[in-house]
XYZ file of C-alpha atoms in Angstrom:
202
model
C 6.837 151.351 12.822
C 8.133 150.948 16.042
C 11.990 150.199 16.635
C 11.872 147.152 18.868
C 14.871 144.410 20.337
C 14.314 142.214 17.876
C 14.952 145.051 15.438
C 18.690 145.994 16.669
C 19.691 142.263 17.062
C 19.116 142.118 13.085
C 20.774 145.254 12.755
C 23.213 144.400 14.882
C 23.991 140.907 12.790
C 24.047 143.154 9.440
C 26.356 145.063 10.988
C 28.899 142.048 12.431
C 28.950 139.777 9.916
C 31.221 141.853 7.196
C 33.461 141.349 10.493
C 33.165 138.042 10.933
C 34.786 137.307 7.646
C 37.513 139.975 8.769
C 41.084 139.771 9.818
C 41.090 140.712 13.487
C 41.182 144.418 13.944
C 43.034 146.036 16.457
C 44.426 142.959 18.408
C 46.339 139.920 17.554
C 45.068 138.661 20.655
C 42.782 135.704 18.349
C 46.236 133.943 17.083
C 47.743 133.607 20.395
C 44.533 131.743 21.929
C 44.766 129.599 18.997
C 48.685 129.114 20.018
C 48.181 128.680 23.660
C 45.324 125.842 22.843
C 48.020 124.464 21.129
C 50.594 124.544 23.256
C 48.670 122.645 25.988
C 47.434 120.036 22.903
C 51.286 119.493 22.675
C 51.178 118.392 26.764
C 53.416 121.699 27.420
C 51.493 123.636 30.488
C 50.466 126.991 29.485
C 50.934 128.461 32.715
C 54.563 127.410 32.968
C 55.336 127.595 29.171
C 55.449 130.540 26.640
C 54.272 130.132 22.988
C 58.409 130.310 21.986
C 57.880 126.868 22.999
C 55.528 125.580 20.728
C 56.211 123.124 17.778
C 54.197 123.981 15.590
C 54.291 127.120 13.251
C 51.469 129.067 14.608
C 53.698 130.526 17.335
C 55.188 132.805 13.539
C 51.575 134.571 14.010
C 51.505 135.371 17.485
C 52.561 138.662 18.925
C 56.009 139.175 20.613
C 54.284 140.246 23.789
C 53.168 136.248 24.359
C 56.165 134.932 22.946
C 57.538 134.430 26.534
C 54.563 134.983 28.712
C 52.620 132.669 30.402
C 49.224 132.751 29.715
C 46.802 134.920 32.140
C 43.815 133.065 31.028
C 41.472 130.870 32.955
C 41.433 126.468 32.278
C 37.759 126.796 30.792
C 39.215 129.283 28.197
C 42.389 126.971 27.743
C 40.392 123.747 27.480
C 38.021 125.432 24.737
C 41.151 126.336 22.790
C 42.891 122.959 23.238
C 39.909 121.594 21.791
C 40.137 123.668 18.611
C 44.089 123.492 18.370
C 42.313 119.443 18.584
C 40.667 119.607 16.200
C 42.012 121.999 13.483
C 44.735 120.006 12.746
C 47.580 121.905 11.046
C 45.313 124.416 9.737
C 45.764 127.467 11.785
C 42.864 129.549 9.661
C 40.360 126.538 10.816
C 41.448 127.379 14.579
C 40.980 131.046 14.165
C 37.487 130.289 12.844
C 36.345 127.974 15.575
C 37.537 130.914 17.784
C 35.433 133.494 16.337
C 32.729 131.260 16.587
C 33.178 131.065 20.178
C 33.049 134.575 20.622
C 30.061 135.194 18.315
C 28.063 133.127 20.260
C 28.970 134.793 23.283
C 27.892 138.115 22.024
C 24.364 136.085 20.879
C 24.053 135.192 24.753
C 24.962 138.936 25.425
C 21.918 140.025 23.397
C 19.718 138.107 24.887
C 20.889 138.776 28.228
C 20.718 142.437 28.419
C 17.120 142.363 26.874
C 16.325 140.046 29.362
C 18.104 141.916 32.509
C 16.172 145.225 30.778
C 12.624 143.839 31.027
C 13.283 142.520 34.460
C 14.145 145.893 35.527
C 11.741 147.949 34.076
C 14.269 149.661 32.322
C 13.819 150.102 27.981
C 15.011 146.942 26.555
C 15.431 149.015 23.589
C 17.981 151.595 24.115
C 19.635 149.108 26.486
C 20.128 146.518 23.480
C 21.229 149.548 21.622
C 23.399 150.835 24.009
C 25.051 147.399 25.180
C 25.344 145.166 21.985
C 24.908 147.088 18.778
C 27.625 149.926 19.521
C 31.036 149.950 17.718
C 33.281 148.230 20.687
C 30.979 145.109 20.933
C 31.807 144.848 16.684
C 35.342 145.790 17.020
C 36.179 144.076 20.194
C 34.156 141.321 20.169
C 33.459 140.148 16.707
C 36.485 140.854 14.601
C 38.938 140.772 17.393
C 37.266 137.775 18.846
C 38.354 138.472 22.545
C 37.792 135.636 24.850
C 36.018 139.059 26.838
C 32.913 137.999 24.759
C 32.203 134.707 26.966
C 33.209 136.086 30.039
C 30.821 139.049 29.724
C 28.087 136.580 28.451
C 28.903 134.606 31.509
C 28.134 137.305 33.875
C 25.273 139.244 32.153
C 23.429 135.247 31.694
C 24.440 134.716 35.178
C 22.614 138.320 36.447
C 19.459 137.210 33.972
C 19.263 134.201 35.776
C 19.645 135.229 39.505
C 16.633 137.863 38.654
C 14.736 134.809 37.487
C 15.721 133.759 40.754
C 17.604 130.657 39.461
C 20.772 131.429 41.510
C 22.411 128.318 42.435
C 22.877 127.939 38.372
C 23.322 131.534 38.131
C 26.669 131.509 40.781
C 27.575 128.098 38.531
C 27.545 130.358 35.148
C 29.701 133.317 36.668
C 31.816 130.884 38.205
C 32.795 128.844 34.640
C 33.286 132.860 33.423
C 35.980 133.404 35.863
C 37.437 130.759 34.872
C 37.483 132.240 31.224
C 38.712 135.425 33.214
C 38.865 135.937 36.319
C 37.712 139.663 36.402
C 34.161 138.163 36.025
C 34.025 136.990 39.568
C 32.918 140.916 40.652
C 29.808 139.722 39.987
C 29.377 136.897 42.200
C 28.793 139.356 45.513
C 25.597 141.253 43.795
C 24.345 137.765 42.916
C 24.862 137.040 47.021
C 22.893 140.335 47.541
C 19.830 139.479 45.294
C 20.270 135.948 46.465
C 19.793 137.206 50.117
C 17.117 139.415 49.278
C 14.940 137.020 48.048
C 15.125 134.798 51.085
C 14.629 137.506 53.235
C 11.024 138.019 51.535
């Protein structure tokens, strides 16, 4: 039978979820999100404090690169990771969980979107599923490292599906919360202008 989407999104999940229940490879980026959500739980400013600063013990699991640094990341990331600093208590596995559910979901809404983007292109939904979700960096990065890349990039690529459904008032709304994860995503709010401007020029 035919290989369809819906056939590499299971795949794909088979895949990721060994992963899931993974230490983070590569990157011990995870345990200072979960330190930095805790840091502003504590009332201490991220963007003025490091993670040295922190009370609590999570700061021991964090890399020596954020130990002093302010963090780089955008207040919709920060306020998602206060809320699981919030609610995880003193249980710094519970935060890393919540985390890596965040970012899971974000590569769901990055499946859907590039099947989505595909069809509305004319271009194989397919290979482009292959190519764009189940490949090793979405696994690695992604899912076991559980970068905060996975909403931003879901941000954009549902923000792009929905300007080509011409929805684009909501689709400059969903970019703009995924700058404010990261700020790189905001190189796609000028090609949502252009399509935007195309379609009221027809």
């Amino acid at each position: 039978s035919a290989v369809t989407v819906k056939w590499w999104w299971v795949a794909a999940a088979m895949w990721f979820v060994p992963l899931v229940a993974s230490v983070p490879l590569y990157s011990r980026d995870l345990y200072s999100y979960a330190a930095q959500g805790a840091l502003w739980h504590e009332g201490l400013n991220p963007y003025e404090h490091g993670v040295r600063d922190l009370e609590s013990d999570w700061k021991d699991s964090t890399a020596p690169t954020w130990l002093e640094t302010p963090t780089p990341y955008g207040p919709v990331f920060l306020l998602l990771a206060r809320g699981v600093a919030a609610v995880s208590g003193e249980h710094l596995w519970v935060a890393l969980v919540l985390l890596r559910v965040l970012a899971v979901a974000g590569v769901v809404a990055i499946a859907w979107a590039v099947a989505d983007i595909a069809r509305r292109l004319g271009v194989d939904g397919v290979r482009a599923t292959w190519l764009g979700v189940a490949c090793p960096l979405v696994g690695a990065h992604f899912v076991s490292g559980a970068h905060n890349d996975a909403l931003m990039v879901a941000g954009v690529l549902v923000g792009i599906a929905l300007a080509l459904r011409g929805r684009f008032a909501v689709a400059v709304l969903v970019v703009s919360l995924a700058a404010m994860v990261k700020v790189t995503a905001v190189i796609a709010l000028p090609f949502i202008a252009l399509l935007w401007a195309l379609a009221a020029s027809t």
